[in-house]
């Protein structure tokens, strides 16, 4: 079993879907920054309200707001003693460097960065049909019913899943997050996984990449 796994990939590439499977089947502790932010927004905290101004425009939340929030969350919940799957952090090289500095105080290290690759047409198709459970965070596509299969809560569409914001998020990913691909490649940690195919096919590719890494 590894220490920290980072999930990278454009919006809609399946990071959240695969993260939930890895959590259920391989026992990782999942830290999804998107879910944490949406929870702050739902509870209308000052931080959540500020973050929503950026999220609804498809922009990244500024480092001075998000980095301390995530690193404090890891520290507060003693996650440095767990095997963690990070979905959505880091999203800029500056965040990766801050994570690396904070990990120096623990015996943990990043073991792998898994890049889920998917083209723009597939991203648009997947995100324009996505529904999610606001209670347990389960993720569904358009062909799902109106209620969550796990907790029966009514499914909702994310406020940032409209065409204009999706296009902006893809651009932001390419300009601000994609440089992390080279960053982790240089560190010998990058594994590229084809995100096309069924959920189970992609999951099998990820498990293979994780096992080969170990
Ligand atoms: P976040 O929630 O992390 O959004 P994202 O990265 O844009 O990724 P998505 O959740 O949209 O997609 P996904 O790859 O998880 O795909 P999913 O599995 O849902 O972040 C939201 C916002 O928060 C950001 O835009 C930013 O503003 C802010 N933020 C977060 N972290 C930050 C940070 N570190 N710094 C600054 N700001 C930050 O799948 C999508 C759809 O496809 C679903 O409908 C699913 O059912 C379907 N699907 C999945 N896999 C398959 C498959 N194999 N075949 C068919 N359909 C599939």
XYZ file of N, CA and C and ligand atoms in Angstrom:
699
model
N 0.857 -1.213 0.000
C 0.000 0.000 0.000
C 0.882 1.249 0.000
N 0.414 2.276 -0.673
C 1.232 3.472 -0.804
C 0.792 4.571 0.160
N 1.504 5.677 0.148
C 1.210 6.794 1.033
C 0.200 7.767 0.422
N 0.702 8.606 -0.504
C -0.155 9.616 -1.127
C -0.268 9.335 -2.622
N -1.493 9.316 -3.130
C -1.687 9.241 -4.575
C -2.434 10.492 -4.999
N -1.923 11.129 -6.031
C -2.558 12.339 -6.546
C -3.286 11.997 -7.840
N -4.542 12.423 -7.928
C -5.291 12.204 -9.166
C -5.285 13.496 -9.966
N -4.757 13.408 -11.175
C -4.726 14.567 -12.063
C -5.616 14.284 -13.272
N -6.035 15.334 -13.949
C -6.815 15.133 -15.170
C -7.781 16.265 -15.361
N -8.196 16.479 -16.606
C -9.120 17.581 -16.878
C -10.465 17.376 -16.195
N -11.256 18.442 -16.076
C -12.607 18.283 -15.516
C -13.345 17.216 -16.317
N -14.071 16.367 -15.609
C -14.887 15.370 -16.304
C -14.132 14.130 -16.739
N -12.843 14.032 -16.434
C -12.080 12.862 -16.896
C -12.390 11.623 -16.058
N -13.104 11.812 -14.948
C -13.509 10.648 -14.143
C -12.760 10.540 -12.826
N -12.094 11.607 -12.408
C -11.308 11.561 -11.161
C -12.194 11.201 -9.955
N -13.317 11.914 -9.826
C -14.200 11.689 -8.678
C -14.785 10.285 -8.697
N -15.215 9.828 -9.871
C -15.808 8.492 -10.010
C -14.793 7.431 -9.597
N -13.575 7.556 -10.102
C -12.551 6.550 -9.804
C -12.084 6.665 -8.347
N -12.046 7.891 -7.833
C -11.608 8.073 -6.443
C -12.555 7.344 -5.487
N -13.861 7.430 -5.763
C -14.831 6.744 -4.888
C -14.648 5.231 -4.946
N -14.342 4.701 -6.148
C -14.113 3.252 -6.271
C -12.843 2.837 -5.538
N -11.787 3.640 -5.685
C -10.522 3.309 -5.006
C -10.701 3.340 -3.488
N -11.517 4.286 -3.044
C -11.794 4.373 -1.606
C -12.539 3.106 -1.134
N -13.613 2.769 -1.867
C -14.437 1.620 -1.470
C -13.672 0.301 -1.548
N -12.915 0.155 -2.638
C -12.327 -1.174 -2.897
C -10.901 -1.336 -2.386
N -10.163 -0.231 -2.253
C -8.765 -0.377 -1.843
C -8.466 0.300 -0.512
N -9.511 0.912 0.073
C -9.367 1.431 1.429
C -8.624 2.749 1.572
N -8.471 3.482 0.482
C -7.821 4.790 0.624
C -8.722 5.760 1.370
N -8.100 6.701 2.074
C -8.848 7.829 2.623
C -8.904 8.857 1.501
N -10.115 9.288 1.171
C -10.265 10.207 0.033
C -10.386 11.644 0.491
N -9.573 12.500 -0.110
C -9.716 13.932 0.145
C -10.021 14.586 -1.201
N -11.290 14.971 -1.384
C -11.701 15.629 -2.630
C -11.869 17.119 -2.345
N -11.017 17.929 -2.952
C -11.119 19.372 -2.660
C -12.438 19.939 -3.175
N -12.908 19.439 -4.325
C -14.184 19.921 -4.869
C -15.311 19.653 -3.873
N -15.361 18.433 -3.310
C -16.421 18.098 -2.342
C -16.299 18.947 -1.076
N -15.049 19.148 -0.614
C -14.874 19.982 0.594
C -15.362 21.406 0.331
N -15.023 21.928 -0.854
C -15.448 23.296 -1.177
C -16.967 23.386 -1.293
N -17.578 22.384 -1.946
C -19.044 22.416 -2.088
C -19.728 22.312 -0.722
N -19.101 21.595 0.206
C -19.670 21.512 1.559
C -19.590 22.882 2.250
N -18.477 23.577 2.072
C -18.339 24.925 2.664
C -19.388 25.867 2.074
N -19.626 25.719 0.761
C -20.610 26.586 0.086
C -22.021 26.282 0.618
N -22.318 24.990 0.741
C -23.645 24.582 1.248
C -23.887 25.134 2.651
N -22.835 25.134 3.473
C -22.991 25.626 4.847
C -22.848 27.147 4.938
N -22.628 27.774 3.787
C -22.535 29.241 3.685
C -21.498 29.823 4.633
N -20.360 29.150 4.774
C -19.274 29.712 5.583
C -18.661 30.877 4.801
N -17.937 31.741 5.501
C -17.308 32.884 4.822
C -16.349 32.372 3.747
N -15.607 31.309 4.070
C -14.670 30.729 3.108
C -15.429 30.184 1.889
N -16.530 29.456 2.141
C -17.318 28.877 1.049
C -17.891 29.953 0.136
N -18.397 31.020 0.732
C -19.002 32.083 -0.080
C -17.948 32.751 -0.959
N -16.753 32.942 -0.412
C -15.658 33.548 -1.187
C -15.248 32.591 -2.310
N -15.080 31.292 -1.965
C -14.648 30.303 -2.962
C -15.659 30.185 -4.099
N -16.960 30.290 -3.771
C -17.987 30.096 -4.807
C -17.904 31.163 -5.898
N -17.380 32.337 -5.543
C -17.234 33.395 -6.570
C -16.311 32.918 -7.688
N -15.294 32.157 -7.330
C -14.340 31.650 -8.326
C -14.883 30.399 -9.007
N -15.407 29.472 -8.210
C -15.870 28.185 -8.751
C -16.957 28.395 -9.801
N -17.903 29.294 -9.527
C -19.000 29.497 -10.471
C -18.554 30.152 -11.773
N -17.350 30.747 -11.758
C -16.808 31.314 -13.013
C -15.865 30.321 -13.689
N -15.661 29.151 -13.081
C -14.757 28.160 -13.673
C -13.301 28.438 -13.375
N -13.050 29.331 -12.415
C -11.664 29.694 -12.073
C -11.183 28.890 -10.873
N -9.869 28.783 -10.720
C -9.341 28.140 -9.512
C -9.472 29.101 -8.340
N -9.737 28.552 -7.194
C -9.745 29.352 -5.968
C -8.288 29.778 -5.717
N -8.034 31.067 -5.393
C -6.645 31.513 -5.234
C -5.889 30.723 -4.162
N -4.591 30.559 -4.414
C -3.737 29.789 -3.485
C -3.843 30.285 -2.053
N -3.889 31.615 -1.867
C -3.874 32.142 -0.490
C -5.119 31.717 0.294
N -6.186 31.317 -0.432
C -7.375 30.814 0.267
C -7.310 29.296 0.420
N -6.971 28.603 -0.692
C -7.166 27.140 -0.700
C -6.019 26.353 -0.077
N -4.778 26.799 -0.265
C -3.651 25.943 0.140
C -3.631 25.715 1.651
N -3.732 26.799 2.423
C -3.740 26.665 3.882
C -4.940 25.839 4.330
N -6.069 26.044 3.676
C -7.303 25.323 4.031
C -7.097 23.810 3.895
N -6.522 23.380 2.769
C -6.334 21.934 2.533
C -5.253 21.365 3.455
N -4.138 22.078 3.573
C -3.056 21.549 4.415
C -3.485 21.496 5.889
N -4.249 22.494 6.327
C -4.783 22.469 7.706
C -5.731 21.284 7.882
N -6.540 21.034 6.851
C -7.513 19.932 6.913
C -6.768 18.602 7.092
N -5.694 18.420 6.339
C -4.908 17.173 6.427
C -4.323 17.034 7.834
N -3.769 18.130 8.324
C -3.128 18.140 9.650
C -4.173 17.878 10.759
N -5.278 18.646 10.690
C -6.308 18.582 11.727
C -6.926 17.188 11.844
N -7.103 16.543 10.670
C -7.731 15.217 10.656
C -6.701 14.088 10.716
N -5.452 14.476 11.024
C -4.356 13.509 11.178
C -4.221 12.587 9.967
N -4.422 13.148 8.778
C -4.391 12.313 7.575
C -2.979 11.932 7.157
N -1.979 12.585 7.771
C -0.616 12.186 7.430
C -0.332 10.763 7.904
N -1.220 10.222 8.766
C -0.998 8.836 9.200
C -1.813 7.855 8.348
N -2.405 8.331 7.275
C -3.248 7.470 6.433
C -2.659 7.342 5.023
N -3.243 6.416 4.254
C -2.925 6.356 2.821
C -3.967 7.197 2.093
N -3.548 8.315 1.589
C -4.531 9.267 1.068
C -4.538 9.341 -0.444
N -5.746 9.519 -0.945
C -5.969 9.783 -2.359
C -6.383 11.246 -2.457
N -5.588 12.036 -3.142
C -5.899 13.462 -3.259
C -6.562 13.724 -4.615
N -7.845 14.072 -4.593
C -8.564 14.398 -5.830
C -8.764 15.914 -5.862
N -7.993 16.594 -6.709
C -8.189 18.038 -6.862
C -7.152 18.891 -6.153
N -6.155 18.282 -5.580
C -5.064 19.030 -4.959
C -3.803 18.206 -5.136
N -2.699 18.768 -5.593
C -2.533 20.148 -6.032
C -3.100 20.404 -7.437
N -3.315 21.674 -7.710
C -3.822 22.064 -9.013
C -2.946 23.135 -9.656
N -1.912 23.484 -8.976
C -0.895 24.391 -9.512
C 0.442 23.913 -8.951
N 1.547 24.269 -9.636
C 2.864 23.876 -9.134
C 3.086 24.471 -7.748
N 2.619 25.713 -7.536
C 2.798 26.333 -6.214
C 2.140 25.482 -5.121
N 0.985 24.873 -5.426
C 0.309 24.013 -4.441
C 1.107 22.724 -4.214
N 1.681 22.179 -5.302
C 2.481 20.942 -5.169
C 3.688 21.213 -4.284
N 4.285 22.399 -4.454
C 5.464 22.719 -3.637
C 5.080 22.908 -2.172
N 3.931 23.553 -1.939
C 3.469 23.739 -0.554
C 3.176 22.383 0.096
N 2.603 21.459 -0.661
C 2.318 20.113 -0.141
C 3.626 19.415 0.220
N 4.594 19.543 -0.683
C 5.873 18.881 -0.453
C 6.554 19.418 0.812
N 6.496 20.730 1.021
C 7.088 21.321 2.230
C 6.361 20.786 3.473
N 5.018 20.767 3.414
C 4.266 20.345 4.605
C 4.504 18.856 4.905
N 4.786 18.050 3.872
C 5.015 16.616 4.092
C 6.370 16.332 4.716
N 7.264 17.303 4.627
C 8.590 17.086 5.217
C 8.487 16.870 6.728
N 7.399 17.375 7.344
C 7.223 17.201 8.785
C 6.631 15.836 9.137
N 6.270 15.048 8.116
C 5.727 13.711 8.397
C 6.635 12.703 7.689
N 6.347 11.411 7.858
C 7.183 10.442 7.143
C 6.534 10.066 5.811
N 5.628 10.898 5.330
C 4.886 10.590 4.110
C 5.547 11.172 2.875
N 5.203 10.582 1.740
C 5.681 11.147 0.477
C 4.633 10.867 -0.602
N 4.713 11.625 -1.679
C 3.828 11.354 -2.806
C 4.408 10.144 -3.532
N 3.594 9.108 -3.711
C 4.091 7.900 -4.373
C 3.761 7.857 -5.849
N 2.655 8.475 -6.229
C 2.281 8.424 -7.640
C 1.319 9.559 -7.962
N 1.445 10.068 -9.178
C 0.455 11.017 -9.695
C -0.180 10.327 -10.902
N -1.485 10.075 -10.801
C -2.185 9.358 -11.877
C -2.909 10.372 -12.740
N -2.549 10.415 -14.010
C -3.192 11.363 -14.929
C -4.254 10.623 -15.733
N -5.516 11.045 -15.580
C -6.598 10.468 -16.382
C -6.760 11.330 -17.629
N -6.478 10.753 -18.774
C -6.510 11.540 -20.012
C -7.842 11.362 -20.741
N -8.416 12.479 -21.178
C -9.692 12.414 -21.927
C -9.780 13.616 -22.862
N -10.334 13.400 -24.077
C -10.380 14.538 -25.015
C -11.593 15.434 -24.746
N -11.527 16.633 -25.372
C -12.499 17.691 -25.102
C -13.950 17.288 -25.391
N -14.174 16.540 -26.501
C -15.549 16.153 -26.843
C -16.146 15.254 -25.762
N -15.330 14.313 -25.295
C -15.824 13.409 -24.245
C -16.069 14.163 -22.944
N -15.194 15.147 -22.658
C -15.376 15.949 -21.434
C -16.718 16.688 -21.501
N -16.976 17.344 -22.644
C -18.218 18.112 -22.791
C -19.429 17.189 -22.613
N -19.360 16.018 -23.253
C -20.481 15.081 -23.180
C -20.710 14.638 -21.727
N -19.619 14.275 -21.066
C -19.769 13.744 -19.702
C -20.275 14.816 -18.727
N -19.703 16.023 -18.831
C -20.069 17.034 -17.823
C -21.449 17.621 -18.062
N -21.862 17.704 -19.338
C -23.181 18.300 -19.551
C -24.287 17.363 -19.066
N -23.957 16.072 -18.862
C -24.983 15.134 -18.371
C -24.815 14.739 -16.916
N -23.809 15.284 -16.240
C -23.542 14.796 -14.881
C -24.633 15.208 -13.876
N -24.938 14.283 -12.965
C -25.785 14.594 -11.803
C -25.022 14.100 -10.592
N -25.241 14.743 -9.460
C -24.580 14.218 -8.264
C -25.468 14.267 -7.035
N -25.101 13.452 -6.059
C -25.876 13.426 -4.814
C -25.302 14.479 -3.873
N -26.122 15.461 -3.464
C -25.597 16.511 -2.573
C -25.322 15.988 -1.169
N -25.829 14.776 -0.846
C -25.628 14.263 0.514
C -24.378 13.378 0.606
N -24.301 12.322 -0.236
C -23.162 11.396 -0.097
C -22.132 11.579 -1.201
N -22.332 12.552 -2.091
C -21.365 12.922 -3.145
C -21.249 11.875 -4.251
N -22.165 10.875 -4.312
C -22.083 9.899 -5.410
C -22.291 10.615 -6.736
N -21.635 10.092 -7.776
C -21.644 10.762 -9.086
C -22.404 9.896 -10.097
N -23.255 10.556 -10.897
C -24.065 9.830 -11.885
C -24.033 10.550 -13.221
N -24.501 9.835 -14.255
C -24.646 10.479 -15.564
C -26.146 10.657 -15.854
N -26.428 11.289 -17.016
C -27.797 11.668 -17.355
C -28.768 10.494 -17.342
N -28.274 9.289 -17.667
C -29.188 8.147 -17.744
C -29.597 7.627 -16.356
N -29.073 8.238 -15.290
C -29.452 7.788 -13.940
C -30.859 8.292 -13.622
N -31.485 7.711 -12.599
C -32.811 8.186 -12.186
C -32.698 9.527 -11.474
N -33.749 9.919 -10.755
C -33.737 11.220 -10.086
C -33.179 11.152 -8.671
N -33.049 9.910 -8.148
C -32.609 9.777 -6.747
C -31.324 8.971 -6.642
N -30.546 9.286 -5.612
C -29.283 8.578 -5.372
C -29.581 7.114 -5.020
N -28.873 6.191 -5.709
C -29.102 4.765 -5.443
C -28.668 4.394 -4.020
N -27.709 5.159 -3.469
C -27.180 4.783 -2.155
C -27.987 5.352 -0.992
N -28.438 6.646 -1.117
C -29.100 7.242 0.060
C -30.459 7.874 -0.275
N -30.915 7.674 -1.533
C -32.266 8.111 -1.947
C -32.466 9.629 -1.955
N -31.374 10.399 -1.838
C -31.496 11.861 -1.898
C -31.696 12.284 -3.368
N -32.480 13.356 -3.587
C -32.710 13.830 -4.962
C -31.384 14.316 -5.575
N -31.092 13.851 -6.792
C -29.835 14.234 -7.458
C -29.924 15.662 -7.978
N -28.772 16.336 -8.043
C -28.737 17.722 -8.540
C -27.666 17.852 -9.613
N -27.778 18.947 -10.394
C -26.739 19.284 -11.367
C -25.798 20.273 -10.670
N -24.497 20.169 -10.916
C -23.570 21.127 -10.308
C -23.706 22.494 -10.967
N -23.564 23.561 -10.177
C -23.758 24.914 -10.729
C -22.670 25.250 -11.753
N -21.504 24.555 -11.680
C -20.436 24.856 -12.646
C -20.464 23.907 -13.850
N -21.529 23.112 -13.997
C -21.637 22.211 -15.152
C -22.514 22.798 -16.261
N -22.326 24.072 -16.601
C -22.996 24.635 -17.778
C -21.925 24.859 -18.840
N -22.333 24.954 -20.117
C -21.370 24.931 -21.222
C -20.263 25.982 -21.083
N -20.673 27.225 -20.752
C -19.692 28.321 -20.677
C -18.634 28.041 -19.596
N -19.103 27.585 -18.445
C -18.169 27.338 -17.328
C -17.311 26.101 -17.597
N -17.881 25.098 -18.255
C -17.079 23.898 -18.566
C -15.920 24.294 -19.484
N -16.211 25.111 -20.504
C -15.148 25.540 -21.448
C -14.061 26.304 -20.685
N -14.481 27.182 -19.789
C -13.517 27.946 -18.986
C -12.675 27.008 -18.126
N -13.328 26.014 -17.501
C -12.589 25.087 -16.629
C -11.555 24.286 -17.416
N -11.913 23.910 -18.656
C -10.934 23.158 -19.474
C -9.733 24.065 -19.775
N -9.996 25.335 -20.127
C -8.889 26.273 -20.421
C -8.011 26.470 -19.188
N -8.667 26.645 -18.043
C -7.913 26.848 -16.794
C -7.075 25.603 -16.500
N -7.650 24.430 -16.734
C -6.886 23.187 -16.523
C -5.634 23.199 -17.411
N -5.827 23.512 -18.708
C -4.685 23.450 -19.641
C -3.601 24.461 -19.278
N -4.026 25.653 -18.842
C -3.044 26.709 -18.559
C -2.420 26.599 -17.171
N -3.217 26.228 -16.166
C -2.715 26.313 -14.785
C -2.394 24.961 -14.147
N -3.151 23.914 -14.525
C -2.952 22.607 -13.859
C -2.059 21.669 -14.681
N -2.203 21.720 -16.018
C -1.421 20.783 -16.855
C 0.098 20.876 -16.642
N 0.676 22.051 -16.268
C 2.124 22.057 -15.981
C 2.539 21.051 -14.895
N 1.582 20.601 -14.076
C 1.908 19.589 -13.059
C 2.272 18.250 -13.695
N 1.833 18.051 -14.934
C 2.154 16.774 -15.613
C 3.668 16.658 -15.761
N 4.306 17.715 -16.261
C 5.770 17.705 -16.407
C 6.456 17.670 -15.053
N 5.876 18.390 -14.102
C 6.441 18.460 -12.745
C 6.558 17.050 -12.158
N 5.459 16.268 -12.253
C 5.505 14.922 -11.672
C 6.255 13.938 -12.573
N 6.272 14.226 -13.886
C 7.050 13.371 -14.795
C 8.531 13.481 -14.432
N 9.000 14.722 -14.217
C 10.418 14.930 -13.868
C 10.775 14.226 -12.563
N 9.798 14.145 -11.640
C 10.046 13.463 -10.362
C 9.883 11.946 -10.477
N 9.550 11.468 -11.698
C 9.393 10.020 -11.912
C 8.128 9.450 -11.289
N 7.135 10.310 -11.033
C 5.935 9.843 -10.315
C 4.701 9.718 -11.212
N 4.823 10.184 -12.461
C 3.614 10.277 -13.302
C 3.252 8.941 -13.960
N 1.938 8.616 -13.898
C 1.409 7.463 -14.638
C 0.231 7.973 -15.451
N 0.297 7.790 -16.755
C -0.792 8.263 -17.605
C -1.768 7.111 -17.850
N -3.044 7.364 -17.583
C -4.071 6.324 -17.742
C -5.116 6.832 -18.731
N -5.450 5.998 -19.712
C -6.481 6.366 -20.684
C -7.841 6.415 -19.972
N -8.495 7.592 -19.988
C -9.766 7.766 -19.264
C -10.978 7.379 -20.086
N -10.760 6.916 -21.333
C -11.881 6.519 -22.195
C -12.250 5.069 -21.896
N -13.496 4.720 -22.123
C -13.929 3.345 -21.844
C -14.879 3.333 -20.669
N -15.304 2.143 -20.273
C -16.265 2.073 -19.166
C -15.558 2.397 -17.847
N -16.355 2.680 -16.833
C -15.810 2.984 -15.510
C -14.931 1.819 -15.035
N -15.403 0.590 -15.249
C -14.631 -0.581 -14.791
C -13.332 -0.737 -15.575
N -13.378 -0.454 -16.874
C -12.141 -0.567 -17.683
C -11.091 0.429 -17.191
N -11.553 1.659 -16.920
C -10.610 2.687 -16.451
C -10.076 2.293 -15.070
N -10.972 1.767 -14.221
C -10.548 1.351 -12.875
C -9.444 0.293 -12.957
N -9.634 -0.695 -13.850
C -8.626 -1.760 -13.987
C -7.273 -1.176 -14.409
N -7.307 -0.173 -15.312
C -6.041 0.455 -15.752
C -5.351 1.147 -14.573
N -6.177 1.810 -13.747
C -5.606 2.525 -12.597
C -4.973 1.529 -11.615
N -5.696 0.455 -11.323
C -5.176 -0.537 -10.371
C -3.853 -1.102 -10.889
N -3.794 -1.350 -12.198
C -2.557 -1.882 -12.798
C -1.414 -0.880 -12.604
N -1.721 0.396 -12.857
C -0.677 1.437 -12.719
C -0.208 1.527 -11.265
N -1.152 1.457 -10.322
C -0.801 1.546 -8.899
C 0.052 0.344 -8.496
N -0.338 -0.855 -8.962
C 0.404 -2.071 -8.587
C 1.801 -2.055 -9.190
N 1.903 -1.618 -10.450
C 3.235 -1.566 -11.099
C 4.143 -0.596 -10.378
N 3.513 0.464 -9.814
C 4.282 1.477 -9.109
C 4.871 0.944 -7.807
N 4.041 0.069 -7.143
C 4.408 -0.414 -5.812
C 5.514 -1.436 -5.850
P -13.699 19.595 -8.752
O -14.973 19.203 -8.125
O -12.457 18.876 -8.383
O -13.940 19.606 -10.339
P -13.045 19.198 -11.615
O -11.596 18.985 -11.385
O -13.445 20.169 -12.649
O -13.447 17.771 -11.890
P -14.886 17.271 -12.017
O -15.423 16.955 -10.642
O -15.711 18.190 -12.850
O -14.707 15.955 -12.879
P -14.120 14.540 -12.516
O -12.828 14.336 -13.226
O -14.130 14.293 -11.037
O -15.201 13.630 -13.236
P -16.402 12.758 -12.620
O -15.855 11.517 -11.997
O -17.324 13.606 -11.804
O -13.415 21.161 -8.478
C -14.441 22.106 -8.675
C -13.874 23.505 -8.571
O -13.320 23.709 -7.257
C -12.720 23.844 -9.521
O -13.184 24.253 -10.797
C -12.040 24.998 -8.755
O -12.755 26.208 -8.913
C -12.194 24.566 -7.307
N -11.003 23.854 -6.815
C -10.945 22.523 -6.495
N -9.693 22.204 -6.099
C -8.944 23.338 -6.175
C -7.587 23.647 -5.925
N -6.715 22.704 -5.493
N -7.147 24.911 -6.146
C -8.003 25.876 -6.561
N -9.310 25.655 -6.823
C -9.779 24.400 -6.631
O -17.141 12.315 -13.967
C -17.817 13.276 -14.773
C -19.061 12.622 -15.430
O -18.621 11.546 -16.274
C -20.037 11.987 -14.441
O -21.342 12.182 -14.923
C -19.679 10.496 -14.457
O -20.807 9.682 -14.164
C -19.201 10.321 -15.891
N -18.164 9.308 -16.043
C -17.059 9.136 -15.263
N -16.304 8.122 -15.748
C -16.946 7.659 -16.854
C -16.651 6.625 -17.811
N -15.557 5.860 -17.718
N -17.511 6.469 -18.849
C -18.615 7.241 -18.947
N -18.969 8.225 -18.083
C -18.133 8.423 -17.046
